[in-house]
Coordinates of N, CA and C in Angstrom, one line a residue:
M8 N 57.9 92.9 -88.0 CA 58.1 91.6 -88.5 C 57.5 90.6 -87.6
T9 N 56.5 89.9 -88.1 CA 55.7 89.0 -87.2 C 55.9 87.5 -87.5
T10 N 56.6 87.2 -88.5 CA 56.9 85.8 -88.8 C 58.3 85.5 -89.1
V11 N 58.7 84.3 -89.1 CA 60.1 83.9 -89.4 C 60.4 84.3 -90.9
E12 N 59.4 84.1 -91.7 CA 59.5 84.4 -93.2 C 59.7 85.9 -93.4
D13 N 59.0 86.7 -92.6 CA 59.2 88.2 -92.6 C 60.6 88.5 -92.3
I14 N 61.2 87.9 -91.3 CA 62.6 88.2 -90.9 C 63.5 87.7 -92.0
K15 N 63.3 86.6 -92.5 CA 64.1 86.0 -93.6 C 64.1 87.0 -94.8
T16 N 63.0 87.5 -95.1 CA 62.9 88.5 -96.2 C 63.7 89.7 -95.9
A17 N 63.5 90.2 -94.7 CA 64.3 91.4 -94.2 C 65.8 91.2 -94.3
I18 N 66.2 90.0 -93.9 CA 67.7 89.7 -93.9 C 68.1 89.7 -95.4
R19 N 67.4 89.0 -96.2 CA 67.7 88.9 -97.6 C 67.8 90.3 -98.3
N20 N 66.9 91.2 -97.8 CA 66.8 92.6 -98.4 C 67.8 93.6 -97.8
D21 N 68.4 93.2 -96.7 CA 69.3 94.1 -96.0 C 70.5 94.5 -96.9
P22 N 70.8 95.8 -97.1 CA 71.9 96.2 -98.0 C 73.2 95.5 -97.7
G23 N 73.4 95.2 -96.4 CA 74.7 94.5 -96.0 C 74.8 93.1 -96.5
N24 N 73.7 92.6 -97.0 CA 73.7 91.2 -97.5 C 73.5 91.2 -99.1
A25 N 73.6 92.3 -99.7 CA 73.3 92.4 -101.1 C 74.2 91.5 -101.9
V26 N 75.5 91.4 -101.5 CA 76.4 90.5 -102.3 C 76.0 89.0 -102.3
Y27 N 75.3 88.6 -101.2 CA 74.8 87.2 -101.1 C 73.5 87.1 -101.9
T28 N 72.6 88.1 -101.7 CA 71.4 88.0 -102.4 C 71.6 88.0 -103.9
E29 N 72.5 88.8 -104.4 CA 72.8 88.8 -105.8 C 73.3 87.5 -106.3
Q30 N 73.9 86.7 -105.5 CA 74.4 85.4 -105.9 C 73.3 84.3 -105.8
G31 N 72.1 84.8 -105.3 CA 71.0 83.8 -105.2 C 71.0 83.1 -103.9
W32 N 71.8 83.5 -102.9 CA 71.9 82.8 -101.6 C 70.8 83.3 -100.7
D33 N 70.2 82.4 -100.0 CA 69.2 82.7 -99.0 C 69.9 82.6 -97.6
P34 N 69.5 83.4 -96.6 CA 70.0 83.2 -95.3 C 69.7 81.8 -94.8
L35 N 70.7 81.2 -94.2 CA 70.6 79.8 -93.7 C 70.5 79.7 -92.2
F36 N 69.2 79.4 -91.8 CA 68.9 79.2 -90.4 C 67.6 78.4 -90.3
H37 N 67.3 77.9 -89.2 CA 66.1 77.1 -89.0 C 65.5 77.5 -87.6
V38 N 64.4 78.3 -87.6 CA 63.8 78.8 -86.4 C 62.3 78.4 -86.4
L39 N 61.9 77.8 -85.3 CA 60.4 77.4 -85.3 C 59.9 77.5 -83.8
P40 N 58.7 77.9 -83.7 CA 58.1 78.2 -82.3 C 58.1 76.9 -81.4
S41 N 58.1 75.7 -82.0 CA 58.1 74.5 -81.1 C 59.5 74.0 -80.7
A42 N 60.5 74.7 -81.1 CA 61.9 74.3 -80.8 C 62.1 74.3 -79.3
T43 N 62.8 73.2 -78.8 CA 63.2 73.1 -77.4 C 64.7 73.1 -77.3
I44 N 65.4 72.9 -78.4 CA 66.8 73.0 -78.4 C 67.2 74.0 -79.5
L45 N 68.2 74.8 -79.2 CA 68.7 75.8 -80.1 C 70.2 75.6 -80.2
V46 N 70.6 75.5 -81.5 CA 72.1 75.4 -81.8 C 72.5 76.8 -82.3
I47 N 73.4 77.4 -81.6 CA 74.0 78.7 -82.1 C 75.4 78.4 -82.5
S48 N 75.7 78.7 -83.7 CA 77.0 78.4 -84.2 C 77.6 79.7 -84.9
Q49 N 78.8 79.5 -85.6 CA 79.4 80.7 -86.1 C 78.7 81.2 -87.5
A50 N 78.8 80.3 -88.5 CA 78.2 80.6 -89.8 C 78.2 79.4 -90.6
P51 N 77.3 79.3 -91.6 CA 77.3 78.1 -92.5 C 78.7 78.0 -93.2
G52 N 79.1 76.7 -93.4 CA 80.3 76.4 -94.1 C 80.0 76.5 -95.6
R53 N 81.0 76.3 -96.4 CA 80.8 76.3 -97.9 C 79.8 75.3 -98.4
I54 N 80.0 74.0 -97.9 CA 79.1 73.0 -98.4 C 77.6 73.2 -97.9
A55 N 77.5 73.7 -96.7 CA 76.2 74.0 -96.2 C 75.5 75.1 -97.1
Q56 N 76.2 76.1 -97.4 CA 75.7 77.2 -98.2 C 75.3 76.7 -99.6
Q57 N 76.2 75.9 -100.2 CA 76.0 75.3 -101.5 C 74.8 74.4 -101.6
T58 N 74.6 73.6 -100.5 CA 73.5 72.6 -100.5 C 72.2 73.2 -99.9
K59 N 72.3 74.4 -99.3 CA 71.2 75.1 -98.7 C 70.7 74.3 -97.4
T60 N 71.7 73.6 -96.8 CA 71.3 72.8 -95.6 C 72.4 73.0 -94.5
Y61 N 72.0 73.6 -93.4 CA 72.9 73.9 -92.3 C 73.5 72.6 -91.8
F62 N 74.8 72.7 -91.4 CA 75.5 71.5 -90.8 C 75.5 70.3 -91.7
N63 N 75.5 70.5 -93.0 CA 75.5 69.4 -94.0 C 77.0 69.1 -94.4
D64 N 77.8 68.7 -93.4 CA 79.2 68.5 -93.7 C 79.7 67.6 -92.5
A65 N 81.1 67.4 -92.5 CA 81.7 66.6 -91.5 C 81.5 67.2 -90.1
S66 N 81.4 68.5 -90.0 CA 81.1 69.2 -88.7 C 79.7 68.8 -88.2
G67 N 78.8 68.8 -89.1 CA 77.4 68.4 -88.8 C 77.3 67.0 -88.3
D68 N 78.0 66.1 -89.0 CA 78.0 64.7 -88.6 C 78.6 64.6 -87.2
R69 N 79.6 65.3 -86.9 CA 80.2 65.2 -85.5 C 79.3 65.8 -84.5
L70 N 78.7 66.9 -84.8 CA 77.8 67.6 -83.9 C 76.6 66.6 -83.5
R71 N 76.0 66.0 -84.6 CA 74.9 65.1 -84.3 C 75.3 63.9 -83.5
D72 N 76.5 63.5 -83.7 CA 77.1 62.4 -82.9 C 77.2 62.8 -81.4
W73 N 77.7 64.0 -81.2 CA 77.8 64.5 -79.8 C 76.4 64.6 -79.2
M74 N 75.5 65.1 -80.0 CA 74.1 65.3 -79.4 C 73.4 64.0 -79.2
G75 N 73.8 62.9 -79.9 CA 73.1 61.6 -79.8 C 71.8 61.6 -80.6
V76 N 71.8 62.4 -81.7 CA 70.6 62.4 -82.6 C 71.0 61.9 -84.0
T77 N 70.0 61.4 -84.7 CA 70.2 61.0 -86.1 C 70.1 62.2 -87.0
R78 N 70.5 62.0 -88.2 CA 70.3 63.0 -89.2 C 68.9 63.4 -89.4
D79 N 68.0 62.4 -89.4 CA 66.6 62.7 -89.6 C 66.0 63.5 -88.4
Q80 N 66.4 63.1 -87.2 CA 66.0 63.8 -86.0 C 66.4 65.3 -86.0
F81 N 67.7 65.5 -86.5 CA 68.2 66.8 -86.5 C 67.5 67.7 -87.5
Y82 N 67.2 67.2 -88.7 CA 66.6 68.0 -89.7 C 65.1 68.0 -89.7
Q83 N 64.5 66.9 -89.3 CA 63.0 66.7 -89.4 C 62.3 66.9 -88.1
S84 N 63.0 67.0 -87.0 CA 62.3 67.2 -85.7 C 61.8 68.7 -85.7
D85 N 60.7 68.9 -85.0 CA 60.2 70.2 -84.9 C 60.7 70.8 -83.5
R86 N 61.8 70.2 -83.0 CA 62.3 70.6 -81.7 C 63.7 71.2 -81.8
I87 N 64.4 71.0 -82.9 CA 65.8 71.5 -83.0 C 65.9 72.7 -83.9
A88 N 66.3 73.8 -83.4 CA 66.5 75.0 -84.2 C 68.0 75.3 -84.4
V89 N 68.3 76.0 -85.5 CA 69.7 76.3 -85.7 C 69.8 77.8 -86.1
M90 N 70.6 78.6 -85.4 CA 70.7 80.0 -85.6 C 72.2 80.4 -85.5
P91 N 72.8 80.5 -86.6 CA 74.2 80.9 -86.6 C 74.4 82.4 -86.3
L92 N 75.6 82.9 -86.0 CA 75.8 84.3 -85.7 C 75.8 85.1 -87.1
D93 N 76.1 84.4 -88.2 CA 75.9 85.0 -89.5 C 75.2 83.9 -90.4
F94 N 74.2 84.3 -91.1 CA 73.4 83.3 -91.8 C 74.0 83.0 -93.3
Y95 N 75.2 83.5 -93.6 CA 75.8 83.3 -94.9 C 77.2 82.8 -94.7
Y96 N 77.7 82.0 -95.6 CA 79.1 81.6 -95.6 C 80.0 82.8 -95.8
P97 N 80.9 83.0 -94.8 CA 81.7 84.2 -94.8 C 82.9 84.2 -95.8
G98 N 83.3 83.0 -96.3 CA 84.4 82.8 -97.1 C 85.6 82.1 -96.4
K99 N 86.6 81.8 -97.2 CA 87.7 81.0 -96.7 C 88.8 81.9 -96.1
G100 N 89.3 81.5 -94.9 CA 90.4 82.2 -94.3 C 91.7 81.4 -94.4
K101 N 92.7 81.8 -93.6 CA 94.0 81.1 -93.7 C 93.9 79.7 -93.1
S102 N 93.2 79.6 -92.0 CA 93.0 78.2 -91.5 C 91.5 78.1 -91.2
G103 N 90.7 77.5 -92.1 CA 89.3 77.4 -91.9 C 88.6 78.6 -92.5
D104 N 87.3 78.7 -92.1 CA 86.4 79.7 -92.7 C 86.7 81.0 -91.9
L105 N 86.4 82.1 -92.6 CA 86.4 83.5 -92.0 C 85.4 83.5 -90.8
P106 N 85.7 84.4 -89.9 CA 84.7 84.5 -88.8 C 83.4 85.2 -89.2
P107 N 82.3 85.0 -88.5 CA 81.1 85.6 -88.8 C 81.2 87.1 -88.8
R108 N 80.4 87.8 -89.6 CA 80.5 89.3 -89.7 C 80.0 89.9 -88.3
K109 N 80.6 90.9 -87.9 CA 80.2 91.6 -86.7 C 78.9 92.4 -87.0
G110 N 78.1 92.4 -85.9 CA 76.8 93.2 -86.0 C 75.7 92.4 -86.5
F111 N 75.9 91.3 -87.2 CA 74.8 90.5 -87.8 C 73.9 89.9 -86.7
A112 N 74.5 89.2 -85.8 CA 73.7 88.5 -84.7 C 73.0 89.6 -83.9
E113 N 73.7 90.7 -83.6 CA 73.1 91.7 -82.8 C 71.8 92.3 -83.4
K114 N 71.8 92.3 -84.7 CA 70.7 92.8 -85.5 C 69.5 91.8 -85.6
W115 N 69.8 90.5 -85.7 CA 68.8 89.6 -86.1 C 68.4 88.5 -85.0
H116 N 69.3 88.3 -84.1 CA 69.0 87.2 -83.1 C 67.8 87.5 -82.2
E117 N 67.8 88.7 -81.7 CA 66.7 89.0 -80.7 C 65.3 88.8 -81.3
P118 N 65.0 89.3 -82.5 CA 63.6 89.0 -83.0 C 63.4 87.5 -83.3
L119 N 64.4 86.8 -83.6 CA 64.3 85.3 -83.9 C 64.1 84.6 -82.5
L120 N 64.9 85.0 -81.6 CA 64.8 84.3 -80.2 C 63.4 84.5 -79.7
A121 N 62.8 85.6 -79.9 CA 61.4 85.9 -79.4 C 60.4 85.0 -80.0
M122 N 60.7 84.4 -81.1 CA 59.8 83.4 -81.8 C 60.0 82.0 -81.3
M123 N 60.9 81.8 -80.3 CA 61.2 80.4 -79.8 C 61.0 80.4 -78.3
P124 N 59.8 80.5 -77.8 CA 59.6 80.7 -76.3 C 59.8 79.3 -75.6
Q125 N 59.9 78.2 -76.3 CA 60.0 76.9 -75.6 C 61.4 76.4 -75.5
V126 N 62.4 77.1 -75.9 CA 63.8 76.6 -75.9 C 64.2 76.4 -74.4
Q127 N 64.7 75.1 -74.2 CA 65.1 74.7 -72.9 C 66.6 74.6 -72.8
L128 N 67.3 74.4 -73.9 CA 68.7 74.2 -74.0 C 69.3 74.8 -75.2
T129 N 70.3 75.7 -75.0 CA 71.0 76.4 -76.1 C 72.4 75.9 -76.2
L130 N 72.8 75.3 -77.3 CA 74.2 74.8 -77.5 C 74.9 75.9 -78.1
L131 N 76.0 76.3 -77.5 CA 76.9 77.4 -78.0 C 78.1 76.7 -78.7
V132 N 78.1 76.6 -80.0 CA 79.0 75.8 -80.7 C 80.2 76.6 -81.2
G133 N 81.3 76.5 -80.6 CA 82.5 77.2 -81.0 C 82.8 78.5 -80.3
Q134 N 84.0 79.0 -80.4 CA 84.4 80.2 -79.7 C 83.6 81.4 -80.0
Y135 N 83.2 81.6 -81.2 CA 82.5 82.8 -81.6 C 81.1 82.9 -80.9
A136 N 80.4 81.7 -80.9 CA 79.1 81.7 -80.2 C 79.2 81.8 -78.7
I137 N 80.3 81.2 -78.2 CA 80.5 81.3 -76.8 C 80.8 82.7 -76.4
K138 N 81.7 83.4 -77.1 CA 82.0 84.8 -76.8 C 80.8 85.7 -76.9
A139 N 80.0 85.5 -78.0 CA 78.8 86.3 -78.2 C 77.8 86.2 -77.1
Y140 N 77.6 85.0 -76.6 CA 76.5 84.7 -75.6 C 77.0 84.7 -74.1
L141 N 78.2 84.3 -73.9 CA 78.7 84.3 -72.5 C 79.5 85.5 -72.1
G142 N 80.1 86.2 -73.1 CA 80.8 87.4 -72.8 C 81.8 87.2 -71.7
K143 N 81.8 88.1 -70.7 CA 82.8 88.1 -69.6 C 82.5 86.9 -68.7
K144 N 81.5 86.2 -68.8 CA 81.2 85.0 -68.0 C 82.0 83.8 -68.4
R145 N 82.6 83.9 -69.6 CA 83.4 82.7 -70.0 C 84.8 82.7 -69.4
Y146 N 85.4 81.6 -69.4 CA 86.8 81.5 -68.8 C 87.8 82.0 -69.8
K147 N 89.0 82.1 -69.4 CA 90.0 82.7 -70.3 C 90.3 81.9 -71.6
T148 N 90.1 80.6 -71.5 CA 90.3 79.8 -72.7 C 89.0 79.1 -73.1
L149 N 88.9 78.7 -74.3 CA 87.8 77.9 -74.8 C 87.8 76.6 -74.1
T150 N 89.0 76.0 -73.9 CA 89.1 74.7 -73.2 C 88.5 74.8 -71.8
E151 N 88.8 75.8 -71.1 CA 88.3 75.9 -69.7 C 86.8 76.2 -69.7
T152 N 86.4 77.0 -70.6 CA 84.9 77.3 -70.7 C 84.1 76.0 -70.9
V153 N 84.6 75.2 -71.9 CA 83.9 73.9 -72.2 C 84.0 73.0 -71.0
R154 N 85.2 72.9 -70.4 CA 85.4 72.0 -69.2 C 84.4 72.4 -68.1
H155 N 84.1 73.7 -67.9 CA 83.3 74.1 -66.9 C 81.8 74.4 -67.4
Y156 N 81.4 73.6 -68.3 CA 80.1 73.7 -68.9 C 78.9 73.7 -67.8
P157 N 79.1 73.0 -66.7 CA 78.0 73.0 -65.7 C 77.7 74.4 -65.2
D158 N 78.7 75.3 -65.2 CA 78.5 76.7 -64.7 C 77.5 77.4 -65.5
Y159 N 77.2 77.0 -66.7 CA 76.3 77.7 -67.6 C 74.9 77.1 -67.8
L160 N 74.8 75.9 -67.2 CA 73.5 75.2 -67.3 C 72.5 75.8 -66.3
P161 N 71.2 75.7 -66.6 CA 70.6 75.0 -67.6 C 70.4 75.7 -68.9
D162 N 70.8 77.0 -69.0 CA 70.5 77.7 -70.2 C 71.4 77.4 -71.4
Y163 N 72.7 77.4 -71.1 CA 73.7 77.3 -72.2 C 74.6 76.1 -72.0
F164 N 75.0 75.5 -73.1 CA 75.9 74.3 -73.0 C 77.0 74.7 -74.0
P165 N 78.2 75.2 -73.6 CA 79.2 75.6 -74.5 C 80.0 74.3 -75.0
L166 N 80.3 74.4 -76.3 CA 81.0 73.2 -76.9 C 82.1 73.8 -77.8
V167 N 83.1 73.0 -78.0 CA 84.1 73.3 -79.0 C 83.5 73.1 -80.4
H168 N 84.0 73.7 -81.4 CA 83.4 73.5 -82.7 C 83.7 72.1 -83.2
P169 N 82.8 71.4 -83.8 CA 83.0 70.0 -84.2 C 83.8 69.9 -85.5
S170 N 84.4 70.9 -86.0 CA 85.1 70.9 -87.3 C 86.3 69.9 -87.2
P171 N 86.6 69.3 -88.4 CA 87.8 68.4 -88.4 C 89.0 69.1 -88.0
L172 N 89.1 70.5 -88.1 CA 90.3 71.2 -87.7 C 90.5 71.1 -86.2
N173 N 89.4 70.7 -85.4 CA 89.6 70.6 -84.0 C 89.8 69.1 -83.5
Y174 N 90.0 68.2 -84.4 CA 90.3 66.8 -84.0 C 91.5 66.7 -83.0
G175 N 92.5 67.5 -83.3 CA 93.7 67.6 -82.4 C 93.3 68.0 -81.0
W176 N 92.5 69.0 -80.9 CA 92.0 69.5 -79.6 C 91.3 68.3 -78.9
Q177 N 90.5 67.6 -79.6 CA 89.7 66.5 -78.9 C 90.7 65.4 -78.4
K178 N 91.7 65.1 -79.2 CA 92.7 64.1 -78.8 C 93.5 64.6 -77.5
K179 N 93.7 65.9 -77.4 CA 94.4 66.4 -76.2 C 93.5 66.5 -75.0
N180 N 92.2 66.5 -75.2 CA 91.3 66.7 -74.2 C 90.3 65.5 -74.1
P181 N 90.7 64.3 -73.8 CA 89.8 63.1 -73.8 C 88.6 63.3 -72.9
W182 N 88.7 64.1 -71.9 CA 87.6 64.3 -70.9 C 86.4 64.8 -71.7
F183 N 86.6 65.5 -72.8 CA 85.4 66.0 -73.5 C 84.5 64.9 -74.0
Q184 N 85.1 63.8 -74.5 CA 84.3 62.7 -75.0 C 83.8 61.8 -73.9
T185 N 84.5 61.7 -72.8 CA 84.1 60.8 -71.7 C 83.2 61.5 -70.7
D186 N 83.3 62.8 -70.5 CA 82.5 63.5 -69.5 C 81.5 64.4 -70.1
V187 N 81.8 65.2 -71.1 CA 80.9 66.3 -71.6 C 79.9 65.7 -72.5
V188 N 80.3 64.9 -73.5 CA 79.4 64.3 -74.5 C 78.2 63.5 -73.8
P189 N 78.5 62.6 -72.9 CA 77.3 61.9 -72.3 C 76.3 62.8 -71.6
E190 N 76.8 63.9 -70.9 CA 75.9 64.9 -70.3 C 75.1 65.6 -71.3
L191 N 75.8 66.0 -72.4 CA 75.1 66.7 -73.5 C 74.0 65.8 -74.1
Q192 N 74.3 64.5 -74.3 CA 73.3 63.6 -74.9 C 72.1 63.4 -73.9
K193 N 72.4 63.4 -72.7 CA 71.3 63.2 -71.7 C 70.4 64.5 -71.7
R194 N 71.0 65.6 -71.8 CA 70.2 66.9 -71.7 C 69.4 67.1 -73.1
V195 N 70.0 66.6 -74.2 CA 69.3 66.7 -75.5 C 68.1 65.8 -75.4
Q196 N 68.3 64.6 -74.9 CA 67.1 63.7 -74.9 C 66.0 64.2 -74.0
I197 N 66.4 64.8 -72.9 CA 65.4 65.4 -72.0 C 64.6 66.5 -72.7
A198 N 65.3 67.4 -73.5 CA 64.7 68.5 -74.2 C 63.9 68.0 -75.3
L199 N 64.2 66.9 -75.9 CA 63.4 66.3 -77.0 C 62.2 65.6 -76.6
S200 N 62.2 65.2 -75.3 CA 61.0 64.3 -74.9 C 59.8 65.2 -74.5

């Protein structure tokens, strides 16, 4: 597989994704060789899958706000890539969406990462992305991992998921907005320049 389109076709044709392919769904991600920022998240939400546009919901609005980028910059820049742990909407769970399927990122991330040699900053959005990429290097809680984000720089920037379900967490942790978000915006601007 030598191109992003080759990998997308392979993902679409993977027997493990047959149920999605039969529904006419395409894998949802955005990978390009000129990317300097990579957003790794859990999986597309229902609205994102329906509109075929990643982060096309309230979570996306909040993420762009945290990053300090406009909607146009996020979608039309050749510098921002998005690669979820699972490229399909996993369905609805008891509280929020189901987790990404196991084994999916392990199978497809490595060849996609190889196509983005210029990435300077990787945002790990939410507990699933943090666990997948930081493993035992993460703190015992998501809160402590995000609070200690400098420990993972310059490669990774761990973030709580921007879902409306996490607004309560943000209210309990005002340091995130006052300390973490400004540093994130600064690093995003550097990576975009």
